[in-house]
């Protein structure tokens, strides 16, 4: 019986005189697990064949270098590390987690302390000359002595790696934030050739909080910067105020959408300001709020951050 989710491929064995018989499979997909099963026997001439023996072999095809952007990994799949990702160092200290109190949106990555330079390593990316690239990710700011280094290297390890960014675990350290929670961090860089990105944990104390990261995005640097941080205040039955906290962002659009609805499908309000007074909401309704930057004719991506509000009763 053929197992579910497997394709049957028929091929002839190529008999090579004086060499090893070959069996070639074409048309496979990169970064994919396969299982080959069947029977094999030695053929020594007409009427001279050995006993047929059952065999089974499992393998994964090699990973392609990623050259199409943006690339995103949100760690929702049950396989960890995800296909073509890898771990280095104290690998049992890096796990996929679904701890509700430490989630951003669904599952994420937990890096247990104390750290010993363990790292979560991305697939290999191909970067071109005369282009600028960006890596962004969500990170839980909490308390502790260490943090996460983002590094770039020709090989999937930390030896000789270039440090691009360091974000401390402690939310009171720079870049300091007002409270514990998830925040998006980004760094732009130039690179040429095939490279890996590494997320390296630096904590050395048992008393330090574990590190949590999620939603890793690798992209070309956008022409219009996305909004990273904003707040929603003064919520009433029908109105609310949205205030963008990023420096240098002066013109914005805001989206109020139903739970689970994409920002583009929501109620979109344009403004020449980034302190936006929103009217016309429905009472006793729940909205997901997103914001994007407007740079003349070019609009940025909707914010990775969302704020969920519920309007008041009438």
CSV table of C-alpha atoms in Angstrom, one decimal:
chain,number,residue,atom,x,y,z
A,1,UNK,CA,0.0,0.0,0.0
A,2,UNK,CA,1.4,3.4,-0.9
A,3,UNK,CA,1.6,5.7,2.2
A,4,UNK,CA,-0.4,8.9,2.2
A,5,UNK,CA,1.2,12.1,0.9
A,6,UNK,CA,3.9,10.2,-1.1
A,7,UNK,CA,4.2,10.2,-4.8
A,8,UNK,CA,5.1,7.1,-6.8
A,9,UNK,CA,8.0,7.6,-9.2
A,10,UNK,CA,9.0,4.9,-11.6
A,11,UNK,CA,12.5,4.7,-13.0
A,12,UNK,CA,14.8,2.2,-14.5
A,13,UNK,CA,18.0,1.2,-12.8
A,14,UNK,CA,20.9,2.1,-14.9
A,15,UNK,CA,23.4,-0.7,-15.1
A,16,UNK,CA,27.0,0.6,-15.3
A,17,UNK,CA,29.6,-1.9,-16.5
A,18,UNK,CA,32.4,-2.1,-14.0
A,19,UNK,CA,30.8,0.6,-11.7
A,20,UNK,CA,28.0,1.2,-9.2
A,21,UNK,CA,24.4,1.0,-10.5
A,22,UNK,CA,22.7,4.4,-10.5
A,23,UNK,CA,19.1,5.3,-9.8
A,24,UNK,CA,18.4,8.9,-10.6
A,25,UNK,CA,15.3,11.0,-9.5
A,26,UNK,CA,14.6,14.3,-11.3
A,27,UNK,CA,12.1,17.0,-10.6
A,28,UNK,CA,12.4,17.0,-6.8
A,29,UNK,CA,11.7,20.1,-4.8
A,30,UNK,CA,14.3,21.8,-2.8
A,31,UNK,CA,14.2,21.8,1.1
A,32,UNK,CA,11.8,18.9,1.0
A,33,UNK,CA,11.8,15.6,2.8
A,34,UNK,CA,11.4,12.4,0.7
A,35,UNK,CA,11.1,8.7,1.3
A,36,UNK,CA,12.2,6.1,-1.2
A,37,UNK,CA,11.1,2.5,-0.7
A,38,UNK,CA,11.1,-0.6,-2.9
A,39,UNK,CA,12.9,-3.7,-3.7
A,40,UNK,CA,16.5,-4.2,-5.0
A,41,UNK,CA,18.4,-7.1,-6.4
A,42,UNK,CA,21.7,-7.7,-8.2
A,43,UNK,CA,21.4,-8.6,-11.9
A,44,UNK,CA,24.3,-10.7,-13.2
A,45,UNK,CA,22.8,-11.8,-16.5
A,46,UNK,CA,19.8,-13.6,-17.9
A,47,UNK,CA,18.5,-16.0,-15.3
A,48,UNK,CA,21.2,-14.9,-12.8
A,49,UNK,CA,19.5,-12.5,-10.3
A,50,UNK,CA,20.0,-12.4,-6.5
A,51,UNK,CA,17.2,-12.4,-4.0
A,52,UNK,CA,15.1,-9.3,-3.9
A,53,UNK,CA,15.5,-7.2,-0.7
A,54,UNK,CA,13.2,-4.6,0.6
A,55,UNK,CA,14.7,-1.2,1.3
A,56,UNK,CA,13.7,2.2,2.6
A,57,UNK,CA,15.6,5.5,2.6
A,58,UNK,CA,14.6,8.9,3.8
A,59,UNK,CA,16.4,12.2,2.8
A,60,UNK,CA,15.9,15.9,2.5
A,61,UNK,CA,16.9,17.8,-0.6
A,62,UNK,CA,19.4,20.7,-0.1
A,63,UNK,CA,18.1,24.2,0.7
A,64,UNK,CA,18.1,26.8,-2.0
A,65,UNK,CA,19.8,30.1,-1.4
A,66,UNK,CA,17.0,32.7,-0.8
A,67,UNK,CA,17.1,35.6,-3.3
A,68,UNK,CA,13.4,36.7,-3.4
A,69,UNK,CA,12.3,39.3,-0.8
A,70,UNK,CA,10.6,39.9,1.5
A,71,UNK,CA,11.2,36.6,3.4
A,72,UNK,CA,9.2,36.0,6.6
A,73,UNK,CA,9.2,33.3,9.3
A,74,UNK,CA,6.7,33.3,12.1
A,75,UNK,CA,7.5,29.9,13.6
A,76,UNK,CA,3.9,28.6,13.5
A,77,UNK,CA,4.9,25.3,11.9
A,78,UNK,CA,5.4,22.3,14.2
A,79,UNK,CA,8.9,21.6,12.8
A,80,UNK,CA,11.6,23.3,14.8
A,81,UNK,CA,13.9,24.6,13.8
A,82,UNK,CA,12.0,25.4,10.6
A,83,UNK,CA,13.2,23.8,7.4
A,84,UNK,CA,16.6,25.3,6.4
A,85,UNK,CA,17.0,27.0,9.8
A,86,UNK,CA,19.6,25.7,12.2
A,87,UNK,CA,20.8,26.0,15.8
A,88,UNK,CA,24.4,26.4,17.1
A,89,UNK,CA,25.9,26.2,20.6
A,90,UNK,CA,23.7,25.0,23.5
A,91,UNK,CA,21.0,23.9,21.1
A,92,UNK,CA,18.7,22.3,23.7
A,93,UNK,CA,18.2,25.8,25.1
A,94,UNK,CA,16.4,27.1,22.0
A,95,UNK,CA,12.9,25.8,21.6
A,96,UNK,CA,9.6,26.6,19.9
A,97,UNK,CA,7.1,27.8,22.5
A,98,UNK,CA,3.4,28.3,22.9
A,99,UNK,CA,3.3,29.9,26.3
A,100,UNK,CA,0.4,32.2,26.2
A,101,UNK,CA,1.9,34.8,28.6
A,102,UNK,CA,4.9,35.2,26.3
A,103,UNK,CA,3.3,35.0,22.9
A,104,UNK,CA,3.4,37.7,20.3
A,105,UNK,CA,1.0,36.2,17.8
A,106,UNK,CA,0.9,32.4,18.2
A,107,UNK,CA,4.0,30.3,18.6
A,108,UNK,CA,7.5,31.8,18.8
A,109,UNK,CA,11.1,31.1,19.8
A,110,UNK,CA,12.2,30.8,23.4
A,111,UNK,CA,15.9,31.1,24.2
A,112,UNK,CA,16.5,29.8,27.7
A,113,UNK,CA,19.1,31.4,30.1
A,114,UNK,CA,21.9,31.3,30.9
A,115,UNK,CA,23.2,31.7,27.4
A,116,UNK,CA,26.4,30.2,26.2
A,117,UNK,CA,26.5,31.9,22.8
A,118,UNK,CA,23.7,29.7,21.4
A,119,UNK,CA,22.2,31.0,18.2
A,120,UNK,CA,19.2,30.6,15.9
A,121,UNK,CA,20.5,30.7,12.3
A,122,UNK,CA,18.4,31.6,9.3
A,123,UNK,CA,18.6,30.0,5.9
A,124,UNK,CA,21.3,31.3,3.5
A,125,UNK,CA,20.4,34.6,1.7
A,126,UNK,CA,21.8,36.0,-1.5
A,127,UNK,CA,22.5,39.7,-1.3
A,128,UNK,CA,23.5,41.9,-4.3
A,129,UNK,CA,25.8,44.9,-4.7
A,130,UNK,CA,24.4,48.4,-4.7
A,131,UNK,CA,21.4,47.4,-2.6
A,132,UNK,CA,20.5,47.9,1.1
A,133,UNK,CA,18.8,45.2,3.1
A,134,UNK,CA,16.9,45.0,6.4
A,135,UNK,CA,16.2,42.4,9.0
A,136,UNK,CA,13.4,43.0,11.5
A,137,UNK,CA,12.0,40.9,14.3
A,138,UNK,CA,9.7,41.1,17.3
A,139,UNK,CA,11.4,40.7,20.7
A,140,UNK,CA,10.1,40.4,24.3
A,141,UNK,CA,11.7,43.1,26.5
A,142,UNK,CA,11.7,41.9,30.1
A,143,UNK,CA,14.5,42.0,32.7
A,144,UNK,CA,17.9,40.4,32.7
A,145,UNK,CA,21.6,40.9,32.1
A,146,UNK,CA,21.9,39.8,28.4
A,147,UNK,CA,20.1,40.2,25.2
A,148,UNK,CA,20.0,39.3,21.5
A,149,UNK,CA,22.8,40.0,19.0
A,150,UNK,CA,21.9,40.0,15.3
A,151,UNK,CA,25.0,38.9,13.4
A,152,UNK,CA,25.9,38.3,9.7
A,153,UNK,CA,28.3,35.7,8.5
A,154,UNK,CA,29.4,33.7,5.5
A,155,UNK,CA,29.0,30.5,7.5
A,156,UNK,CA,26.2,29.3,9.9
A,157,UNK,CA,28.2,30.0,13.1
A,158,UNK,CA,29.4,32.9,15.2
A,159,UNK,CA,33.1,32.6,14.4
A,160,UNK,CA,34.1,35.8,12.5
A,161,UNK,CA,30.5,37.0,12.3
A,162,UNK,CA,29.8,40.7,12.0
A,163,UNK,CA,27.5,42.2,14.7
A,164,UNK,CA,24.7,44.3,13.2
A,165,UNK,CA,22.5,45.0,16.2
A,166,UNK,CA,22.3,44.3,20.0
A,167,UNK,CA,19.0,44.6,21.8
A,168,UNK,CA,19.1,44.1,25.6
A,169,UNK,CA,16.6,41.9,27.4
A,170,UNK,CA,16.1,44.5,30.1
A,171,UNK,CA,13.4,47.0,29.0
A,172,UNK,CA,15.0,49.8,31.1
A,173,UNK,CA,18.2,49.6,29.1
A,174,UNK,CA,18.6,51.5,25.8
A,175,UNK,CA,16.7,51.4,23.6
A,176,UNK,CA,14.5,51.6,26.7
A,177,UNK,CA,10.7,51.2,26.5
A,178,UNK,CA,7.9,52.2,28.8
A,179,UNK,CA,6.9,48.7,29.9
A,180,UNK,CA,7.6,45.0,29.4
A,181,UNK,CA,6.3,43.5,26.2
A,182,UNK,CA,7.0,42.8,22.5
A,183,UNK,CA,8.6,45.4,20.3
A,184,UNK,CA,9.8,45.4,16.8
A,185,UNK,CA,13.5,46.0,16.1
A,186,UNK,CA,15.3,46.4,12.7
A,187,UNK,CA,18.7,47.0,11.3
A,188,UNK,CA,19.8,47.9,7.8
A,189,UNK,CA,22.9,46.6,6.2
A,190,UNK,CA,24.9,46.2,3.0
A,191,UNK,CA,26.1,42.8,2.0
A,192,UNK,CA,27.2,41.0,-1.2
A,193,UNK,CA,27.1,37.3,-1.7
A,194,UNK,CA,25.6,34.4,0.1
A,195,UNK,CA,25.2,35.0,3.9
A,196,UNK,CA,23.5,33.8,7.0
A,197,UNK,CA,21.9,35.9,9.8
A,198,UNK,CA,22.2,34.7,13.4
A,199,UNK,CA,20.2,35.6,16.5
A,200,UNK,CA,22.7,35.1,19.3
A,201,UNK,CA,21.8,35.0,23.0
A,202,UNK,CA,24.2,36.7,25.4
A,203,UNK,CA,22.8,36.2,28.9
A,204,UNK,CA,25.0,34.5,31.4
A,205,UNK,CA,22.9,34.5,34.6
A,206,UNK,CA,20.2,32.0,35.7
A,207,UNK,CA,18.3,34.9,37.3
A,208,UNK,CA,17.9,36.6,33.9
A,209,UNK,CA,14.6,36.2,32.0
A,210,UNK,CA,14.5,34.0,29.0
A,211,UNK,CA,14.6,35.7,25.6
A,212,UNK,CA,11.6,35.5,23.2
A,213,UNK,CA,11.6,36.4,19.5
A,214,UNK,CA,9.1,36.1,16.7
A,215,UNK,CA,8.2,37.2,13.2
A,216,UNK,CA,11.6,37.5,11.5
A,217,UNK,CA,11.5,39.4,8.2
A,218,UNK,CA,14.4,39.9,5.8
A,219,UNK,CA,13.7,42.4,3.0
A,220,UNK,CA,15.2,45.1,0.8
A,221,UNK,CA,15.2,48.5,2.6
A,222,UNK,CA,11.8,50.0,1.9
A,223,UNK,CA,11.4,53.4,0.2
A,224,UNK,CA,8.9,54.4,2.9
A,225,UNK,CA,9.7,53.4,6.5
A,226,UNK,CA,7.1,51.4,8.4
A,227,UNK,CA,5.6,52.6,11.6
A,228,UNK,CA,7.1,50.8,14.6
A,229,UNK,CA,5.2,52.2,17.6
A,230,UNK,CA,1.9,53.9,18.2
A,231,UNK,CA,-0.8,54.1,20.9
A,232,UNK,CA,-4.6,54.4,20.9
A,233,UNK,CA,-6.1,56.7,23.5
A,234,UNK,CA,-9.4,58.4,24.4
A,235,UNK,CA,-11.6,55.6,23.2
A,236,UNK,CA,-15.3,56.4,23.4
A,237,UNK,CA,-18.4,54.8,21.9
A,238,UNK,CA,-17.8,56.2,18.5
A,239,UNK,CA,-14.3,57.8,18.5
A,240,UNK,CA,-10.6,57.2,19.3
A,241,UNK,CA,-7.3,59.0,19.0
A,242,UNK,CA,-4.3,57.3,17.4
A,243,UNK,CA,-0.8,58.7,18.1
A,244,UNK,CA,2.3,57.6,16.3
A,245,UNK,CA,5.4,57.6,18.6
A,246,UNK,CA,8.1,57.1,15.9
A,247,UNK,CA,10.4,60.1,15.4
A,248,UNK,CA,10.4,61.6,11.9
A,249,UNK,CA,7.0,60.2,10.8
A,250,UNK,CA,4.7,63.1,9.9
A,251,UNK,CA,2.0,61.8,7.6
A,252,UNK,CA,0.0,58.6,8.3
A,253,UNK,CA,-2.9,56.4,7.5
A,254,UNK,CA,-4.7,54.3,10.2
A,255,UNK,CA,-6.8,51.2,9.7
A,256,UNK,CA,-9.6,50.0,12.0
A,257,UNK,CA,-10.6,46.5,11.1
A,258,UNK,CA,-12.5,43.7,12.6
A,259,UNK,CA,-10.7,40.9,14.5
A,260,UNK,CA,-8.6,38.8,12.1
A,261,UNK,CA,-9.4,41.1,9.1
A,262,UNK,CA,-6.5,42.4,7.0
A,263,UNK,CA,-5.7,46.1,7.5
A,264,UNK,CA,-6.4,46.9,3.8
A,265,UNK,CA,-10.0,45.6,4.3
A,266,UNK,CA,-10.7,47.8,7.3
A,267,UNK,CA,-11.9,51.4,7.7
A,268,UNK,CA,-8.9,53.5,6.5
A,269,UNK,CA,-8.5,57.1,7.6
A,270,UNK,CA,-5.9,59.4,5.9
A,271,UNK,CA,-4.4,62.3,7.7
A,272,UNK,CA,-1.7,65.0,7.2
A,273,UNK,CA,-0.8,64.4,10.9
A,274,UNK,CA,0.3,61.4,12.9
A,275,UNK,CA,-2.0,62.3,15.8
A,276,UNK,CA,-5.3,61.2,14.2
A,277,UNK,CA,-8.8,61.8,15.7
A,278,UNK,CA,-11.0,58.9,14.4
A,279,UNK,CA,-14.8,59.2,14.2
A,280,UNK,CA,-17.6,57.0,13.0
A,281,UNK,CA,-16.8,53.8,14.9
A,282,UNK,CA,-19.5,51.5,16.1
A,283,UNK,CA,-20.4,51.3,19.8
A,284,UNK,CA,-19.6,48.1,21.7
A,285,UNK,CA,-17.3,46.9,18.8
A,286,UNK,CA,-13.8,45.4,18.8
A,287,UNK,CA,-11.2,46.7,16.3
A,288,UNK,CA,-7.7,45.9,15.4
A,289,UNK,CA,-5.8,49.1,14.8
A,290,UNK,CA,-2.8,49.4,12.4
A,291,UNK,CA,-0.9,52.4,11.1
A,292,UNK,CA,1.3,53.1,8.1
A,293,UNK,CA,3.6,55.9,7.0
A,294,UNK,CA,2.9,57.9,3.9
A,295,UNK,CA,5.9,59.3,2.0
A,296,UNK,CA,4.3,61.4,-0.7
A,297,UNK,CA,3.1,59.0,-3.4
A,298,UNK,CA,4.7,56.0,-1.7
A,299,UNK,CA,3.0,54.3,1.2
A,300,UNK,CA,4.8,52.1,3.7
A,301,UNK,CA,3.8,48.7,4.9
A,302,UNK,CA,1.1,48.4,7.6
A,303,UNK,CA,2.7,48.3,11.1
A,304,UNK,CA,3.7,44.9,12.4
A,305,UNK,CA,2.3,46.1,15.7
A,306,UNK,CA,-1.5,46.2,16.2
A,307,UNK,CA,-3.5,47.6,19.1
A,308,UNK,CA,-6.9,46.0,19.8
A,309,UNK,CA,-9.6,48.2,21.3
A,310,UNK,CA,-13.3,47.8,22.2
A,311,UNK,CA,-15.5,50.9,21.9
A,312,UNK,CA,-17.7,51.8,24.9
A,313,UNK,CA,-21.4,51.1,25.3
A,314,UNK,CA,-23.9,53.9,24.3
